[in-house]
């Protein structure tokens, strides 16, 4: 009876484990055969890989093109993992699953600080990567070497719950055992990260793809699951050098199918065509909204709030509107603060794509050279390598398609770093502007800044845009220079979301004379005319467009929307 109780408790714990982790187990493609053993090893913290495997030092091998095998970097000694258990390893054995610890887990913005401040971390990472290290004190040069080389060892995962900051991808480096498992295009094993909820810790899980005998090597595919041969070459570039001479850096706007797929993923239903609705003179419009800004500040007597959405003349929604068709059929007079397919403007990948229509396909002049890492990775790599061959400045800024506030944004000139970003969240990469207009802050020096305009899109046919000449300003807190790109306060201007940093504020009418005193050859009115002409007389607007709010439009080809556009002060070559 007692054994029955124990077995019942174990089964109950296992069912709880499955309820919490089965989606992650399936996403990691860990075979169900191993789930129960994996649960027991996680719950009891059993690290028994050392009983089955060992690390062997080897001489560098000749290139094996068929197997595409390379050892991890390390100039003096190369290593590989082999099976050391005499009986070998059987893939059909439910216990043939192993936990691998992580030596270092971090987010990129904190990597340098952790290497400098956590005792022993820098020494361990330098040793793991085969880098020279002498002495005990953190050496800034060795820190830079680790930050440069870690992209050959990094793996990533992302939490599915929490705030936007908590969902920023996490990077990790496996321990000395896991980091020595080499690449092969015909791997003998698989490895995948798994976040174990009870401990709030992530481990890597290793399991065999085939039976292994004593002495057989443990390998994994560094581009596991990638079937496109060209993209595989690109993703493996950190370990298998390739000049991609057979690839062009030319990019074209994607086909209509690309946008149609996005429309389907967003579950948007397009409206039917209707007659333009004109609001009768003197009519008091009923407004339904849950947005505090609207509730607090909409005071005009022609508007009246209602808590009944069905009777509203205006719906000022916080969440995305999806079913435009139903609204256009049943309530064609209703005015909305959103319009169909706005994703084309508000996400960076789509806006970068449609902006290429400008100037006969040459692209909008305000958009730096931009590539979609999901669909244009080969073209980007070829372009990067061409710039490198010509000795051109080669720093790039990598941004998620649909995040704001600088979250998960990276500036780098390390090609491996950029390529590996593709494994976290979908991103675009744009040429980082190395010569922005700078503003002199007396207490700091010459800093980056940007200008945020409110723009009203009144209609698209004909195109009508209105800009509010009261603009907002944001400033970096440290002098600009092309170094330490992980220093947020040097290279970014969004300070109102960062903790314990100064938020510099200057009113627009105070800023104008200050700007003119620093750049007397450029009166602000002249700058403003140029800004409007270049940035606002285009339906594409700006690639870093960010929503602040919207205003109303009826279901026709006449739309209205208010955009908040942040224009980096990157106009020195044009002024």
Coordinates of C-alpha atoms in Angstrom, one line a residue:
X1 CA 0.0 0.0 0.0
X2 CA 2.8 2.4 0.8
X3 CA 4.5 1.7 -2.5
X4 CA 1.2 2.5 -4.2
X5 CA 1.1 5.8 -2.4
X6 CA 4.6 6.6 -3.5
X7 CA 3.9 5.6 -7.1
X8 CA 0.7 7.7 -7.0
X9 CA 2.6 10.8 -5.8
X10 CA 5.3 10.3 -8.4
X11 CA 2.7 10.0 -11.2
X12 CA 0.9 13.1 -9.9
X13 CA 4.1 15.0 -9.9
X14 CA 4.9 13.8 -13.4
X15 CA 1.4 14.9 -14.6
X16 CA 2.0 18.3 -13.1
X17 CA 5.4 18.4 -14.9
X18 CA 3.7 17.7 -18.2
X19 CA 1.0 20.3 -17.6
X20 CA 3.7 22.9 -17.1
X21 CA 6.2 21.8 -19.7
X22 CA 4.6 19.7 -22.5
X23 CA 4.4 22.7 -24.9
X24 CA 8.1 23.4 -24.4
X25 CA 9.0 19.8 -24.7
X26 CA 7.2 19.5 -28.0
X27 CA 8.7 22.8 -29.2
X28 CA 12.2 21.5 -28.4
X29 CA 11.4 18.2 -30.2
X30 CA 12.4 16.1 -27.3
X31 CA 10.9 12.6 -27.9
X32 CA 8.2 11.6 -25.4
X33 CA 10.2 8.5 -24.8
X34 CA 12.6 10.6 -22.6
X35 CA 10.1 12.8 -20.8
X36 CA 9.6 10.7 -17.6
X37 CA 13.4 10.2 -17.1
X38 CA 14.0 13.9 -17.8
X39 CA 11.4 14.8 -15.2
X40 CA 13.1 12.7 -12.6
X41 CA 16.6 14.1 -13.4
X42 CA 15.3 17.7 -13.3
X43 CA 13.5 17.2 -10.0
X44 CA 16.5 15.5 -8.4
X45 CA 19.1 17.6 -10.1
X46 CA 20.8 14.6 -11.6
X47 CA 23.8 15.5 -13.8
X48 CA 25.0 12.1 -15.0
X49 CA 26.5 13.0 -18.4
X50 CA 29.9 12.4 -16.9
X51 CA 29.1 8.8 -16.4
X52 CA 28.6 8.3 -20.1
X53 CA 30.6 11.0 -21.9
X54 CA 34.1 12.5 -21.8
X55 CA 36.0 15.3 -23.4
X56 CA 39.0 14.3 -25.6
X57 CA 41.7 16.7 -26.9
X58 CA 42.4 16.2 -30.6
X59 CA 44.6 17.5 -33.3
X60 CA 42.9 19.8 -35.9
X61 CA 41.4 17.7 -38.6
X62 CA 41.4 18.2 -42.3
X63 CA 38.3 19.7 -43.8
X64 CA 35.6 17.1 -44.4
X65 CA 33.3 18.8 -46.9
X66 CA 30.8 15.9 -46.9
X67 CA 30.3 16.2 -43.1
X68 CA 30.8 20.0 -42.8
X69 CA 32.4 19.3 -39.5
X70 CA 34.3 22.0 -37.6
X71 CA 35.5 22.1 -34.0
X72 CA 34.7 25.1 -31.8
X73 CA 37.3 27.9 -31.9
X74 CA 40.4 27.6 -29.7
X75 CA 43.8 28.3 -31.3
X76 CA 46.0 25.8 -29.4
X77 CA 43.9 22.8 -28.5
X78 CA 40.7 21.4 -30.1
X79 CA 38.4 19.1 -28.2
X80 CA 35.5 16.9 -28.9
X81 CA 33.0 14.9 -26.8
X82 CA 32.9 11.1 -27.1
X83 CA 31.1 8.2 -25.5
X84 CA 33.3 6.7 -22.7
X85 CA 30.9 4.2 -21.3
X86 CA 31.9 0.7 -22.3
X87 CA 28.4 -0.4 -23.1
X88 CA 27.8 2.7 -25.3
X89 CA 24.5 4.5 -25.5
X90 CA 21.2 3.2 -26.8
X91 CA 18.7 5.6 -28.3
X92 CA 15.7 3.4 -27.3
X93 CA 16.7 3.5 -23.7
X94 CA 14.3 6.0 -21.9
X95 CA 17.1 7.0 -19.6
X96 CA 19.3 8.2 -22.5
X97 CA 18.6 11.8 -21.8
X98 CA 21.0 14.2 -20.0
X99 CA 21.1 17.6 -18.4
X100 CA 23.7 20.1 -19.3
X101 CA 24.3 23.1 -17.1
X102 CA 24.7 26.7 -18.2
X103 CA 27.9 28.4 -17.3
X104 CA 26.7 31.9 -18.0
X105 CA 23.2 33.3 -18.6
X106 CA 22.7 37.0 -19.4
X107 CA 21.0 39.6 -21.6
X108 CA 23.3 41.4 -23.9
X109 CA 23.0 44.8 -22.3
X110 CA 24.5 43.4 -19.1
X111 CA 27.2 41.2 -20.5
X112 CA 30.1 43.6 -20.1
X113 CA 29.2 44.6 -16.6
X114 CA 28.9 41.0 -15.5
X115 CA 32.3 40.0 -17.0
X116 CA 33.8 42.9 -15.1
X117 CA 32.0 42.4 -11.8
X118 CA 31.3 38.7 -11.2
X119 CA 34.3 37.0 -9.6
X120 CA 35.8 34.3 -11.8
X121 CA 33.4 34.7 -14.7
X122 CA 35.9 36.4 -17.1
X123 CA 38.6 33.8 -16.4
X124 CA 36.1 31.0 -16.9
X125 CA 34.8 32.4 -20.2
X126 CA 38.3 33.1 -21.6
X127 CA 39.4 29.6 -20.7
X128 CA 36.3 28.0 -22.2
X129 CA 36.8 29.9 -25.4
X130 CA 40.5 29.2 -25.6
X131 CA 41.5 32.9 -25.2
X132 CA 44.7 34.1 -23.6
X133 CA 44.3 35.4 -20.0
X134 CA 47.0 36.4 -17.5
X135 CA 46.4 37.9 -14.1
X136 CA 43.4 38.1 -11.8
X137 CA 42.1 41.6 -12.4
X138 CA 39.5 42.0 -15.1
X139 CA 41.3 43.1 -18.3
X140 CA 39.2 45.3 -20.6
X141 CA 41.0 43.9 -23.6
X142 CA 40.1 40.3 -22.6
X143 CA 36.5 41.5 -21.9
X144 CA 36.3 42.7 -25.5
X145 CA 37.7 39.4 -26.8
X146 CA 35.1 37.4 -24.9
X147 CA 32.3 39.7 -26.1
X148 CA 33.6 39.3 -29.7
X149 CA 34.1 35.5 -29.5
X150 CA 31.0 34.5 -27.5
X151 CA 28.7 34.5 -30.5
X152 CA 30.4 31.2 -31.5
X153 CA 29.2 29.7 -28.2
X154 CA 26.0 31.5 -27.5
X155 CA 22.5 29.9 -27.4
X156 CA 19.2 31.6 -26.8
X157 CA 15.7 31.2 -25.4
X158 CA 12.9 33.6 -24.7
X159 CA 10.4 33.6 -21.8
X160 CA 6.8 33.4 -23.0
X161 CA 5.3 35.3 -20.0
X162 CA 6.0 38.6 -18.2
X163 CA 6.6 42.2 -19.2
X164 CA 8.1 43.3 -22.5
X165 CA 11.4 43.7 -20.7
X166 CA 11.2 40.1 -19.3
X167 CA 10.5 38.7 -22.7
X168 CA 13.7 40.1 -24.2
X169 CA 15.7 37.1 -25.4
X170 CA 18.1 35.5 -22.9
X171 CA 21.5 34.3 -24.1
X172 CA 23.5 31.6 -22.4
X173 CA 26.8 29.6 -22.8
X174 CA 26.7 26.0 -21.8
X175 CA 29.3 24.6 -19.4
X176 CA 32.7 23.2 -20.5
X177 CA 31.1 19.9 -21.5
X178 CA 28.2 21.3 -23.5
X179 CA 30.4 23.9 -25.2
X180 CA 32.7 21.2 -26.6
X181 CA 29.9 19.3 -28.5
X182 CA 30.9 20.0 -32.1
X183 CA 28.9 20.6 -35.2
X184 CA 28.0 18.0 -37.9
X185 CA 25.5 18.1 -40.7
X186 CA 24.9 14.4 -39.8
X187 CA 24.6 14.8 -36.0
X188 CA 24.6 11.9 -33.6
X189 CA 22.7 13.8 -30.9
X190 CA 20.3 16.7 -30.3
X191 CA 20.5 19.5 -27.7
X192 CA 17.8 22.0 -26.8
X193 CA 17.2 24.5 -23.9
X194 CA 14.4 23.8 -21.4
X195 CA 13.2 26.2 -18.8
X196 CA 12.3 24.2 -15.6
X197 CA 9.5 26.1 -13.9
X198 CA 9.9 24.8 -10.3
X199 CA 13.5 26.0 -10.1
X200 CA 13.1 28.9 -12.5
X201 CA 16.3 27.7 -14.2
X202 CA 17.1 26.8 -17.8
X203 CA 19.1 23.7 -18.7
X204 CA 20.1 22.2 -22.0
X205 CA 18.8 18.7 -22.7
X206 CA 20.9 16.2 -24.7
X207 CA 19.6 13.0 -26.2
X208 CA 20.9 10.6 -28.9
X209 CA 19.6 10.4 -32.5
X210 CA 21.1 6.9 -32.9
X211 CA 22.9 4.2 -31.0
X212 CA 26.5 5.1 -30.1
X213 CA 29.3 2.8 -29.2
X214 CA 32.2 3.4 -26.9
X215 CA 34.5 6.0 -28.6
X216 CA 31.9 7.4 -30.9
X217 CA 31.7 11.2 -31.1
X218 CA 28.8 13.3 -29.8
X219 CA 27.9 15.9 -32.4
X220 CA 24.9 18.3 -33.0
X221 CA 23.7 20.4 -35.9
X222 CA 24.3 24.1 -35.2
X223 CA 21.6 24.9 -37.7
X224 CA 19.2 22.2 -36.7
X225 CA 16.0 22.2 -38.6
X226 CA 17.2 24.5 -41.4
X227 CA 16.5 22.9 -44.8
X228 CA 17.3 25.8 -47.1
X229 CA 20.9 25.1 -48.3
X230 CA 21.8 28.8 -48.8
X231 CA 20.4 29.8 -45.4
X232 CA 22.3 26.9 -43.8
X233 CA 25.6 28.2 -45.2
X234 CA 24.7 31.6 -43.8
X235 CA 23.8 30.4 -40.3
X236 CA 26.9 28.3 -40.1
X237 CA 29.2 31.1 -41.2
X238 CA 30.7 31.5 -37.7
X239 CA 32.1 28.0 -37.9
X240 CA 32.3 27.4 -41.6
X241 CA 33.7 30.4 -43.4
X242 CA 32.1 31.3 -46.7
X243 CA 32.5 34.3 -49.0
X244 CA 29.0 33.9 -50.6
X245 CA 30.5 35.0 -53.9
X246 CA 27.5 33.4 -55.7
X247 CA 25.0 35.6 -53.9
X248 CA 24.0 39.2 -54.9
X249 CA 23.3 41.8 -52.3
X250 CA 20.4 43.1 -54.3
X251 CA 17.0 43.0 -52.5
X252 CA 13.6 43.4 -53.9
X253 CA 10.2 44.1 -52.3
X254 CA 8.6 40.8 -51.4
X255 CA 5.7 39.4 -53.4
X256 CA 2.1 40.1 -52.4
X257 CA 2.0 36.7 -50.8
X258 CA 4.3 38.1 -48.0
X259 CA 1.8 40.8 -47.1
X260 CA -1.2 38.5 -47.5
X261 CA 0.4 36.0 -45.1
X262 CA 0.8 38.8 -42.5
X263 CA -2.8 39.7 -43.0
X264 CA -3.9 36.1 -42.3
X265 CA -1.6 35.8 -39.3
X266 CA -3.1 39.0 -37.9
X267 CA -6.6 37.6 -38.6
X268 CA -7.7 40.9 -40.1
X269 CA -10.9 41.0 -42.2
X270 CA -10.9 43.9 -44.7
X271 CA -13.9 46.3 -44.9
X272 CA -16.1 46.5 -47.9
X273 CA -16.2 49.7 -50.0
X274 CA -18.8 52.2 -48.7
X275 CA -19.9 55.7 -49.4
X276 CA -17.9 58.4 -47.6
X277 CA -19.9 59.4 -44.5
X278 CA -20.1 63.0 -43.6
X279 CA -20.9 64.0 -40.0
X280 CA -24.0 66.3 -39.8
X281 CA -23.3 69.8 -38.6
X282 CA -23.8 70.2 -34.9
X283 CA -24.1 66.4 -34.2
X284 CA -22.6 65.4 -30.8
X285 CA -20.5 62.3 -31.4
X286 CA -20.6 59.5 -28.8
X287 CA -17.1 58.2 -28.0
X288 CA -16.4 54.7 -26.7
X289 CA -12.9 54.3 -25.3
X290 CA -10.9 52.6 -22.5
X291 CA -7.9 54.8 -23.0
X292 CA -7.1 57.0 -20.0
X293 CA -5.5 59.7 -22.2
X294 CA -8.7 60.1 -24.2
X295 CA -11.0 60.0 -21.1
X296 CA -8.9 62.6 -19.3
X297 CA -8.3 65.1 -22.1
X298 CA -11.2 65.0 -24.6
X299 CA -13.2 68.0 -23.4
X300 CA -14.7 69.4 -26.6
X301 CA -18.5 69.8 -26.3
X302 CA -19.1 68.0 -29.6
X303 CA -17.9 64.8 -28.0
X304 CA -19.7 62.7 -25.3
X305 CA -18.4 59.6 -23.7
X306 CA -20.5 56.4 -23.7
X307 CA -19.9 53.0 -22.0
X308 CA -22.0 51.3 -24.7
X309 CA -19.8 50.4 -27.6
X310 CA -22.8 49.5 -29.8
X311 CA -24.2 53.1 -29.7
X312 CA -20.8 54.8 -30.2
X313 CA -20.1 57.0 -33.2
X314 CA -16.4 56.8 -32.5
X315 CA -14.5 53.8 -31.2
X316 CA -11.1 54.8 -29.9
X317 CA -9.7 51.3 -29.2
X318 CA -6.6 50.4 -27.3
X319 CA -6.3 46.8 -28.6
X320 CA -6.1 46.0 -32.3
X321 CA -9.3 46.0 -34.3
X322 CA -9.5 42.9 -36.5
X323 CA -12.9 42.5 -38.0
X324 CA -13.2 45.6 -40.2
X325 CA -15.6 43.8 -42.5
X326 CA -18.3 43.4 -39.9
X327 CA -18.1 47.0 -38.8
X328 CA -18.3 48.2 -42.4
X329 CA -21.3 46.1 -43.1
X330 CA -23.3 46.7 -39.9
X331 CA -22.1 50.2 -38.8
X332 CA -20.6 51.9 -41.8
X333 CA -20.9 55.4 -40.2
X334 CA -18.6 54.5 -37.2
X335 CA -15.3 56.3 -37.0
X336 CA -12.2 54.4 -35.8
X337 CA -8.7 55.3 -34.5
X338 CA -7.1 52.5 -36.6
X339 CA -7.1 51.5 -40.2
X340 CA -6.8 48.1 -42.0
X341 CA -3.3 46.8 -42.7
X342 CA -1.6 49.4 -40.7
X343 CA 1.1 46.9 -40.0
X344 CA 2.6 47.9 -43.3
X345 CA 3.5 51.2 -41.6
X346 CA 4.0 50.2 -38.0
X347 CA 6.3 47.2 -38.2
X348 CA 9.9 47.7 -39.3
X349 CA 10.1 44.8 -41.8
X350 CA 7.0 45.8 -43.8
X351 CA 7.9 49.5 -43.8
X352 CA 11.4 48.8 -44.9
X353 CA 10.0 46.7 -47.8
X354 CA 7.4 49.1 -49.1
X355 CA 9.9 52.0 -48.7
X356 CA 11.9 50.4 -51.6
X357 CA 9.1 51.5 -54.0
X358 CA 10.4 55.1 -53.7
X359 CA 12.5 56.6 -56.4
X360 CA 11.8 53.9 -59.0
X361 CA 12.9 51.1 -56.6
X362 CA 16.0 52.8 -55.3
X363 CA 14.3 53.2 -51.9
X364 CA 13.4 56.2 -49.7
X365 CA 16.4 58.5 -49.2
X366 CA 15.8 58.7 -45.4
X367 CA 16.0 55.0 -44.9
X368 CA 19.5 53.5 -44.3
X369 CA 20.4 50.3 -46.1
X370 CA 18.1 47.7 -44.4
X371 CA 17.8 44.0 -44.6
X372 CA 15.2 41.6 -43.1
X373 CA 17.3 38.9 -41.3
X374 CA 14.5 36.3 -41.8
X375 CA 14.2 36.6 -45.6
X376 CA 17.3 38.5 -46.7
X377 CA 20.1 37.0 -44.6
X378 CA 22.3 35.9 -47.6
X379 CA 22.0 39.4 -49.2
X380 CA 22.9 41.1 -46.0
X381 CA 26.0 38.9 -45.5
X382 CA 27.2 39.5 -49.0
X383 CA 26.7 43.3 -48.6
X384 CA 28.5 43.3 -45.3
X385 CA 31.5 41.3 -46.8
X386 CA 31.7 43.7 -49.7
X387 CA 31.8 46.7 -47.4
X388 CA 34.5 44.9 -45.4
X389 CA 36.6 44.2 -48.5
X390 CA 36.4 47.9 -49.4
X391 CA 37.4 49.1 -46.0
X392 CA 34.0 50.9 -45.4
X393 CA 32.6 51.7 -42.0
X394 CA 30.5 48.6 -41.1
X395 CA 28.5 49.1 -37.9
X396 CA 24.8 48.0 -38.0
X397 CA 21.8 48.4 -35.7
X398 CA 19.6 45.3 -35.3
X399 CA 16.0 45.8 -34.2
X400 CA 13.0 43.5 -33.6
X401 CA 10.2 43.9 -36.1
X402 CA 7.6 45.1 -33.6
X403 CA 9.1 46.4 -30.3
X404 CA 9.8 49.9 -29.1
X405 CA 11.9 51.7 -26.5
X406 CA 15.2 50.2 -27.7
X407 CA 14.2 46.7 -26.3
X408 CA 16.4 43.9 -27.8
X409 CA 18.2 46.4 -30.0
X410 CA 21.8 45.9 -30.8
X411 CA 24.6 47.9 -32.4
X412 CA 27.6 45.9 -33.7
X413 CA 30.1 45.3 -36.5
X414 CA 30.6 41.6 -35.6
X415 CA 29.1 39.6 -38.4
X416 CA 28.7 36.5 -36.2
X417 CA 26.8 38.6 -33.7
X418 CA 24.4 39.8 -36.3
X419 CA 23.8 36.4 -37.9
X420 CA 23.0 34.8 -34.5
X421 CA 20.4 37.5 -33.8
X422 CA 18.2 35.7 -36.3
X423 CA 17.8 32.8 -33.8
X424 CA 16.1 34.9 -31.2
X425 CA 13.3 37.1 -32.5
X426 CA 12.5 38.3 -36.0
X427 CA 14.7 41.3 -36.7
X428 CA 15.8 43.8 -39.3
X429 CA 19.3 45.2 -39.5
X430 CA 20.0 48.7 -40.8
X431 CA 23.3 50.5 -41.4
X432 CA 24.1 52.4 -38.3
X433 CA 24.6 56.1 -39.1
X434 CA 28.1 57.0 -37.9
X435 CA 27.8 60.8 -38.5
X436 CA 24.6 62.0 -36.9
X437 CA 24.0 65.7 -36.1
X438 CA 25.0 66.1 -32.4
X439 CA 23.7 68.5 -29.8
X440 CA 26.0 70.1 -27.3
X441 CA 24.9 69.6 -23.7
X442 CA 26.9 71.9 -21.4
X443 CA 27.1 69.3 -18.6
X444 CA 27.9 66.4 -20.9
X445 CA 29.3 67.3 -24.4
X446 CA 28.2 66.4 -27.9
X447 CA 25.4 63.9 -27.7
X448 CA 22.9 62.2 -30.0
X449 CA 19.3 63.4 -30.0
X450 CA 16.1 62.8 -31.9
X451 CA 13.0 64.8 -32.7
X452 CA 9.5 63.4 -32.3
X453 CA 6.7 64.9 -34.4
X454 CA 3.0 64.3 -34.3
X455 CA 1.7 63.7 -37.9
X456 CA -1.9 63.5 -38.9
X457 CA -2.6 61.2 -41.9
X458 CA -5.9 62.6 -43.2
X459 CA -6.2 60.5 -46.3
X460 CA -4.2 58.3 -48.6
X461 CA -6.2 59.1 -51.9
X462 CA -5.3 61.9 -52.2
X463 CA -2.4 61.8 -49.8
X464 CA -2.8 64.4 -47.1
X465 CA -0.4 64.7 -44.1
X466 CA -0.3 67.3 -41.4
X467 CA 2.6 67.9 -39.0
X468 CA 2.3 69.5 -35.6
X469 CA 5.1 72.0 -35.3
X470 CA 5.4 71.5 -31.6
X471 CA 7.9 68.6 -31.3
X472 CA 9.4 66.6 -28.5
X473 CA 13.1 66.1 -28.0
X474 CA 15.1 63.2 -26.5
X475 CA 18.8 63.2 -25.7
X476 CA 21.6 60.7 -25.0
X477 CA 23.3 61.1 -21.7
X478 CA 26.9 60.5 -22.8
X479 CA 29.1 62.0 -25.6
X480 CA 28.7 60.1 -28.9
X481 CA 31.6 58.1 -30.3
X482 CA 31.9 55.0 -32.4
X483 CA 32.8 52.6 -29.5
X484 CA 31.2 50.8 -26.6
X485 CA 28.0 50.1 -28.5
X486 CA 26.5 48.3 -25.5
X487 CA 26.6 51.6 -23.6
X488 CA 22.9 52.5 -23.7
X489 CA 23.3 56.1 -22.5
X490 CA 25.8 56.8 -25.3
X491 CA 24.0 55.4 -28.3
X492 CA 20.3 55.6 -27.4
X493 CA 18.0 58.5 -26.5
X494 CA 15.0 56.8 -24.9
X495 CA 15.7 57.5 -21.2
X496 CA 12.1 57.7 -19.8
X497 CA 11.8 53.9 -19.4
X498 CA 15.3 53.2 -18.1
X499 CA 15.7 53.0 -14.3
X500 CA 18.2 55.3 -12.5
X501 CA 19.2 57.4 -15.5
X502 CA 18.8 61.1 -16.2
X503 CA 16.0 62.2 -18.5
X504 CA 17.1 65.4 -20.2
X505 CA 14.1 67.6 -21.3
X506 CA 14.2 70.8 -23.3
X507 CA 11.1 72.5 -24.6
X508 CA 11.0 72.9 -28.4
X509 CA 10.9 76.7 -28.3
X510 CA 14.0 76.7 -26.0
X511 CA 15.7 74.1 -28.3
X512 CA 15.4 76.1 -31.5
X513 CA 17.7 79.1 -30.5
X514 CA 20.1 76.7 -28.9
X515 CA 20.3 74.6 -32.1
X516 CA 20.7 77.8 -34.2
X517 CA 23.5 79.0 -32.0
X518 CA 25.3 75.7 -32.5
X519 CA 24.6 75.5 -36.2
X520 CA 24.2 79.2 -37.2
X521 CA 24.5 78.4 -40.9
X522 CA 21.2 76.4 -40.7
X523 CA 18.2 78.4 -39.5
X524 CA 15.6 76.2 -38.0
X525 CA 12.9 77.2 -40.5
X526 CA 15.2 75.9 -43.2
X527 CA 15.8 72.7 -41.4
X528 CA 12.0 72.3 -40.8
X529 CA 11.2 72.8 -44.4
X530 CA 13.7 70.1 -45.3
X531 CA 12.4 67.7 -42.7
X532 CA 8.8 68.1 -43.9
X533 CA 9.7 67.7 -47.6
X534 CA 11.8 64.6 -47.0
X535 CA 10.0 62.8 -44.3
X536 CA 6.3 63.8 -44.5
X537 CA 5.6 64.0 -48.2
X538 CA 5.7 60.2 -48.3
X539 CA 3.0 57.7 -47.3
X540 CA 5.9 55.5 -46.1
X541 CA 6.8 58.0 -43.4
X542 CA 9.8 56.8 -41.4
X543 CA 11.1 53.3 -40.7
X544 CA 11.3 53.9 -36.9
X545 CA 7.7 55.1 -36.8
X546 CA 6.1 54.6 -33.4
X547 CA 2.4 54.9 -32.4
X548 CA 1.4 57.5 -29.8
X549 CA -2.3 57.8 -30.7
X550 CA -4.6 57.8 -33.7
X551 CA -7.7 59.7 -34.7
X552 CA -10.9 58.9 -36.5
X553 CA -11.6 57.6 -40.1
X554 CA -14.6 56.2 -41.9
X555 CA -14.5 53.1 -44.0
X556 CA -13.4 54.6 -47.3
X557 CA -10.2 55.5 -48.9
X558 CA -10.1 58.6 -46.8
X559 CA -8.4 57.7 -43.5
X560 CA -7.1 59.7 -40.6
X561 CA -4.4 58.6 -38.2
X562 CA -2.1 60.5 -35.9
X563 CA 1.5 59.1 -35.8
X564 CA 4.3 59.8 -33.5
X565 CA 7.4 59.8 -35.6
X566 CA 10.9 59.9 -34.1
X567 CA 13.3 61.3 -36.5
X568 CA 16.9 60.7 -35.4
X569 CA 19.0 63.8 -36.0
X570 CA 21.0 62.1 -38.7
X571 CA 21.0 64.9 -41.3
X572 CA 24.5 66.3 -41.1
X573 CA 25.4 65.2 -44.7
X574 CA 22.2 67.0 -46.0
X575 CA 22.4 70.2 -44.0

